[in-house]
Amino acid sequence: DTEVTQTPKHLVMGMTNKKSLKCEQHMGHRAMYWYKQKAKKPPELMFVYSYEKLSINESVPSRFSPECPNSSLLNLHLHALQPEDSALYLCASSQGWDLNQPQHFGDGTRLSIL
Amino acid sequence: DAKTTQPPSMDCAEGRAANLPCNHSTISGNEYVYWYRQIHSQGPQYIIHGLKNNETNEMASLIITEDRKSSTLILPHATLRDTAVYYCIVRVANQGGKLIFGQGTELSVKP
């Protein structure tokens, strides 16, 4: 069972829509992550937040806009996406950046762009 | 780029031990070896991690060679529910703690 909750589980949207993905954890973790996983590929990092501040952006297009409103929540705002953005979007959290602290993942949001 | 190399697939008989190898010849002294698995349609599940010493928890054992250039994940009594993609990851310092996933090993546990 995962302690990182992602909503919605599935999302279908058109290229002109605006939608948001949500991620929530109540483990007191101060680092949160967004990963993208295409079919039959490994996850790839998109963003890292530490203490509610964006620390790393892996050159992600601006049509993806992350937000961390508080230490328990992480959002990913989507606008004007392309069909190639269809993927599984995974959220993860960890106590911090300490290499000895594992990241824990949610089960993701499966996004389809029409 | 991922710093690990794993076989793309392996089979294991149910009830037997599954031994999943991983090579990480360029690992640095302060970098940890992590193992995750991903069952279809779920997020990656943390299994175990280690730095130098062998580690064991309720899910698995991690054996790291003395030179730290390779490791083996051992599932002592594999069940059908252990069928998944297993990722061996070297967690690199000074990169925000991010995980760089390689291609992983697809383990099939067969009756």
CSV table of C-alpha atoms in Angstrom, one decimal:
chain,number,residue,atom,x,y,z
A,1,ASP,CA,0.0,0.0,0.0
A,2,THR,CA,1.3,3.4,-0.9
A,3,GLU,CA,1.3,6.4,1.5
A,4,VAL,CA,1.6,8.8,-1.4
A,5,THR,CA,-1.8,9.5,-2.9
A,6,GLN,CA,-2.3,10.7,-6.5
A,7,THR,CA,-5.5,11.9,-8.0
A,8,PRO,CA,-7.0,11.4,-10.5
A,9,LYS,CA,-6.0,7.9,-11.4
A,10,HIS,CA,-6.9,8.4,-15.0
A,11,LEU,CA,-7.3,11.6,-17.0
A,12,VAL,CA,-8.3,12.2,-20.6
A,13,MET,CA,-7.9,15.7,-21.9
A,14,GLY,CA,-7.8,17.6,-25.2
A,15,MET,CA,-4.9,19.7,-26.3
A,16,THR,CA,-6.6,22.9,-25.4
A,17,ASN,CA,-7.7,21.9,-21.9
A,18,LYS,CA,-6.2,23.0,-18.6
A,19,LYS,CA,-6.1,20.3,-15.9
A,20,SER,CA,-4.2,19.6,-12.7
A,21,LEU,CA,-2.7,16.5,-11.2
A,22,LYS,CA,-2.5,16.2,-7.4
A,23,CYS,CA,-0.2,14.4,-5.0
A,24,GLU,CA,-0.5,14.2,-1.3
A,25,GLN,CA,1.6,12.7,1.5
A,26,HIS,CA,1.3,12.8,5.3
A,27,MET,CA,4.6,11.3,6.2
A,28,GLY,CA,6.2,14.6,7.0
A,29,HIS,CA,8.5,14.4,4.0
A,30,ARG,CA,10.1,17.6,2.9
A,31,ALA,CA,11.2,16.6,-0.6
A,32,MET,CA,8.7,15.8,-3.4
A,33,TYR,CA,9.2,14.7,-6.9
A,34,TRP,CA,7.4,14.4,-10.3
A,35,TYR,CA,8.4,11.7,-12.7
A,36,LYS,CA,7.1,10.9,-16.2
A,37,GLN,CA,6.9,7.3,-17.5
A,38,LYS,CA,6.2,6.5,-21.1
A,39,ALA,CA,4.9,3.0,-22.0
A,40,LYS,CA,7.5,0.3,-21.6
A,41,LYS,CA,10.1,2.8,-20.5
A,42,PRO,CA,11.6,3.6,-17.0
A,43,PRO,CA,10.5,6.7,-15.1
A,44,GLU,CA,12.3,9.9,-15.8
A,45,LEU,CA,12.6,12.8,-13.4
A,46,MET,CA,10.8,16.1,-14.2
A,47,PHE,CA,10.9,18.2,-11.0
A,48,VAL,CA,12.2,18.2,-7.5
A,49,TYR,CA,10.8,20.3,-4.6
A,50,SER,CA,12.7,20.7,-1.3
A,51,TYR,CA,11.0,22.5,1.6
A,52,GLU,CA,8.3,23.7,-0.8
A,53,LYS,CA,10.7,25.4,-3.2
A,54,LEU,CA,11.5,24.2,-6.7
A,55,SER,CA,15.0,22.9,-6.6
A,56,ILE,CA,15.4,21.0,-9.9
A,57,ASN,CA,13.6,21.4,-13.3
A,58,GLU,CA,14.9,18.8,-15.8
A,59,SER,CA,14.3,21.1,-18.7
A,60,VAL,CA,10.6,20.3,-18.8
A,61,PRO,CA,8.5,22.3,-21.3
A,62,SER,CA,6.5,25.2,-19.8
A,63,ARG,CA,3.2,23.5,-20.6
A,64,PHE,CA,3.9,21.6,-17.4
A,65,SER,CA,3.8,23.9,-14.3
A,66,PRO,CA,4.5,22.4,-10.9
A,67,GLU,CA,3.3,23.9,-7.6
A,68,CYS,CA,3.9,23.0,-4.0
A,69,PRO,CA,1.3,24.9,-1.9
A,70,ASN,CA,2.4,23.3,1.4
A,71,SER,CA,4.6,20.5,2.7
A,72,SER,CA,2.0,17.8,2.1
A,73,LEU,CA,0.8,18.7,-1.4
A,74,LEU,CA,2.3,18.8,-4.8
A,75,ASN,CA,0.4,19.8,-8.0
A,76,LEU,CA,1.2,19.6,-11.6
A,77,HIS,CA,-0.7,22.0,-13.8
A,78,LEU,CA,-1.2,21.0,-17.4
A,79,HIS,CA,-2.0,23.3,-20.3
A,80,ALA,CA,-1.8,22.9,-24.1
A,81,LEU,CA,-0.4,19.5,-23.9
A,82,GLN,CA,0.6,17.4,-27.0
A,83,PRO,CA,-0.3,13.8,-27.8
A,84,GLU,CA,3.3,12.8,-27.0
A,85,ASP,CA,2.7,13.9,-23.4
A,86,SER,CA,0.5,10.9,-22.9
A,87,ALA,CA,2.1,8.9,-20.1
A,88,LEU,CA,2.0,7.8,-16.5
A,89,TYR,CA,2.9,10.7,-14.2
A,90,LEU,CA,4.3,9.6,-10.9
A,91,CYS,CA,4.8,11.5,-7.7
A,92,ALA,CA,7.3,10.6,-5.0
A,93,SER,CA,8.4,11.9,-1.6
A,94,SER,CA,11.3,11.4,0.7
A,95,GLN,CA,12.4,12.9,4.1
A,96,GLY,CA,15.0,15.0,2.3
A,97,TRP,CA,17.8,14.8,-0.2
A,98,ASP,CA,19.8,12.5,2.1
A,99,LEU,CA,21.0,9.6,-0.1
A,100,ASN,CA,20.1,7.2,2.8
A,101,GLN,CA,16.4,8.2,2.7
A,102,PRO,CA,14.3,6.2,0.2
A,103,GLN,CA,11.7,7.8,-2.1
A,104,HIS,CA,8.2,6.5,-1.9
A,105,PHE,CA,6.0,6.6,-4.9
A,106,GLY,CA,2.3,6.9,-5.6
A,107,ASP,CA,0.6,4.8,-8.2
A,108,GLY,CA,0.5,7.6,-10.7
A,109,THR,CA,-2.0,9.4,-12.9
A,110,ARG,CA,-2.4,7.8,-16.4
A,111,LEU,CA,-2.8,10.8,-18.7
A,112,SER,CA,-4.1,10.5,-22.3
A,113,ILE,CA,-4.1,13.5,-24.6
A,114,LEU,CA,-6.5,13.4,-27.5
B,1,ASP,CA,22.5,8.4,-17.6
B,2,ALA,CA,21.9,5.4,-15.4
B,3,LYS,CA,25.0,4.0,-13.8
B,4,THR,CA,23.7,0.4,-13.7
B,5,THR,CA,23.5,-2.6,-16.0
B,6,GLN,CA,20.9,-5.3,-15.6
B,7,PRO,CA,19.8,-8.3,-17.6
B,8,PRO,CA,16.6,-7.4,-19.5
B,9,SER,CA,14.7,-10.5,-18.3
B,10,MET,CA,14.9,-13.5,-16.0
B,11,ASP,CA,12.6,-16.4,-15.0
B,12,CYS,CA,12.3,-18.0,-11.6
B,13,ALA,CA,10.3,-21.0,-10.4
B,14,GLU,CA,7.7,-20.3,-7.7
B,15,GLY,CA,9.1,-21.0,-4.2
B,16,ARG,CA,12.7,-20.8,-5.3
B,17,ALA,CA,15.1,-18.0,-4.6
B,18,ALA,CA,15.3,-15.2,-7.3
B,19,ASN,CA,18.8,-13.7,-7.6
B,20,LEU,CA,18.8,-10.5,-9.6
B,21,PRO,CA,22.3,-9.2,-10.6
B,22,CYS,CA,23.3,-5.6,-11.2
B,23,ASN,CA,26.6,-4.1,-12.3
B,24,HIS,CA,27.6,-0.6,-11.2
B,25,SER,CA,31.3,-0.4,-11.9
B,26,THR,CA,31.5,3.4,-11.8
B,27,ILE,CA,29.9,3.8,-8.4
B,28,SER,CA,31.5,6.3,-6.1
B,29,GLY,CA,32.3,5.9,-2.4
B,30,ASN,CA,29.3,7.8,-1.1
B,31,GLU,CA,26.7,6.6,-3.5
B,32,TYR,CA,24.0,4.1,-2.4
B,33,VAL,CA,22.6,1.2,-4.4
B,34,TYR,CA,18.8,1.1,-4.4
B,35,TRP,CA,16.3,-1.5,-5.6
B,36,TYR,CA,12.8,-0.8,-6.6
B,37,ARG,CA,10.2,-2.9,-8.4
B,38,GLN,CA,7.2,-2.0,-10.5
B,39,ILE,CA,4.3,-4.2,-10.9
B,40,HIS,CA,2.2,-3.5,-13.9
B,41,SER,CA,0.0,-0.4,-13.6
B,42,GLN,CA,1.5,0.6,-10.2
B,43,GLY,CA,4.1,3.0,-9.1
B,44,PRO,CA,7.6,1.8,-8.2
B,45,GLN,CA,7.8,0.1,-4.9
B,46,TYR,CA,10.9,0.6,-2.7
B,47,ILE,CA,12.6,-2.7,-1.8
B,48,ILE,CA,15.9,-2.1,-0.1
B,49,HIS,CA,19.1,-0.1,-0.3
B,50,GLY,CA,22.7,-0.3,0.9
B,51,LEU,CA,26.0,1.5,0.8
B,52,LYS,CA,28.7,-1.1,1.6
B,53,ASN,CA,27.3,-3.8,3.9
B,54,ASN,CA,24.9,-6.5,3.0
B,55,GLU,CA,21.3,-5.6,4.0
B,56,THR,CA,18.2,-7.7,4.7
B,57,ASN,CA,14.6,-6.7,5.4
B,58,GLU,CA,11.3,-8.4,5.3
B,59,MET,CA,11.1,-8.3,1.5
B,60,ALA,CA,14.6,-9.2,0.3
B,61,SER,CA,18.4,-9.3,0.9
B,62,LEU,CA,21.0,-7.1,-0.8
B,63,ILE,CA,24.4,-8.5,-1.4
B,64,ILE,CA,27.1,-5.9,-2.4
B,65,THR,CA,30.5,-7.1,-3.5
B,66,GLU,CA,33.5,-5.9,-1.5
B,67,ASP,CA,34.7,-3.6,-4.4
B,68,ARG,CA,31.1,-2.3,-4.7
B,69,LYS,CA,31.1,-2.8,-8.4
B,70,SER,CA,28.2,-5.1,-8.4
B,71,SER,CA,25.3,-6.3,-6.3
B,72,THR,CA,22.6,-9.0,-6.1
B,73,LEU,CA,19.0,-8.7,-4.9
B,74,ILE,CA,17.7,-11.9,-3.5
B,75,LEU,CA,14.1,-12.7,-3.1
B,76,PRO,CA,14.3,-15.8,-0.9
B,77,HIS,CA,11.0,-17.5,-1.8
B,78,ALA,CA,9.6,-16.1,-5.0
B,79,THR,CA,5.8,-16.0,-5.4
B,80,LEU,CA,3.7,-15.2,-8.5
B,81,ARG,CA,3.1,-11.8,-7.0
B,82,ASP,CA,6.8,-11.0,-7.3
B,83,THR,CA,6.5,-10.9,-11.1
B,84,ALA,CA,7.5,-7.3,-11.9
B,85,VAL,CA,10.2,-5.1,-13.4
B,86,TYR,CA,13.1,-4.7,-10.9
B,87,TYR,CA,15.2,-1.6,-11.1
B,88,CYS,CA,18.7,-1.3,-9.6
B,89,ILE,CA,19.7,2.3,-9.2
B,90,VAL,CA,22.8,4.1,-8.0
B,91,ARG,CA,21.7,7.2,-6.3
B,92,VAL,CA,24.1,10.0,-7.2
B,93,ALA,CA,25.2,12.7,-4.8
B,94,ASN,CA,24.6,16.4,-5.5
B,95,GLN,CA,21.7,15.8,-7.8
B,96,GLY,CA,18.8,16.5,-5.5
B,97,GLY,CA,18.5,12.9,-4.4
B,98,LYS,CA,16.9,12.0,-7.7
B,99,LEU,CA,16.7,8.4,-8.9
B,100,ILE,CA,18.0,7.7,-12.4
B,101,PHE,CA,16.2,4.6,-13.6
B,102,GLY,CA,17.8,2.2,-16.0
B,103,GLN,CA,15.9,-0.3,-18.1
B,104,GLY,CA,15.5,-2.9,-15.3
B,105,THR,CA,15.1,-6.6,-15.2
B,106,GLU,CA,11.7,-8.1,-16.0
B,107,LEU,CA,11.3,-11.0,-13.6
B,108,SER,CA,8.7,-13.7,-14.4
B,109,VAL,CA,7.9,-16.1,-11.6
B,110,LYS,CA,6.4,-19.3,-13.0
B,111,PRO,CA,4.3,-22.0,-11.3
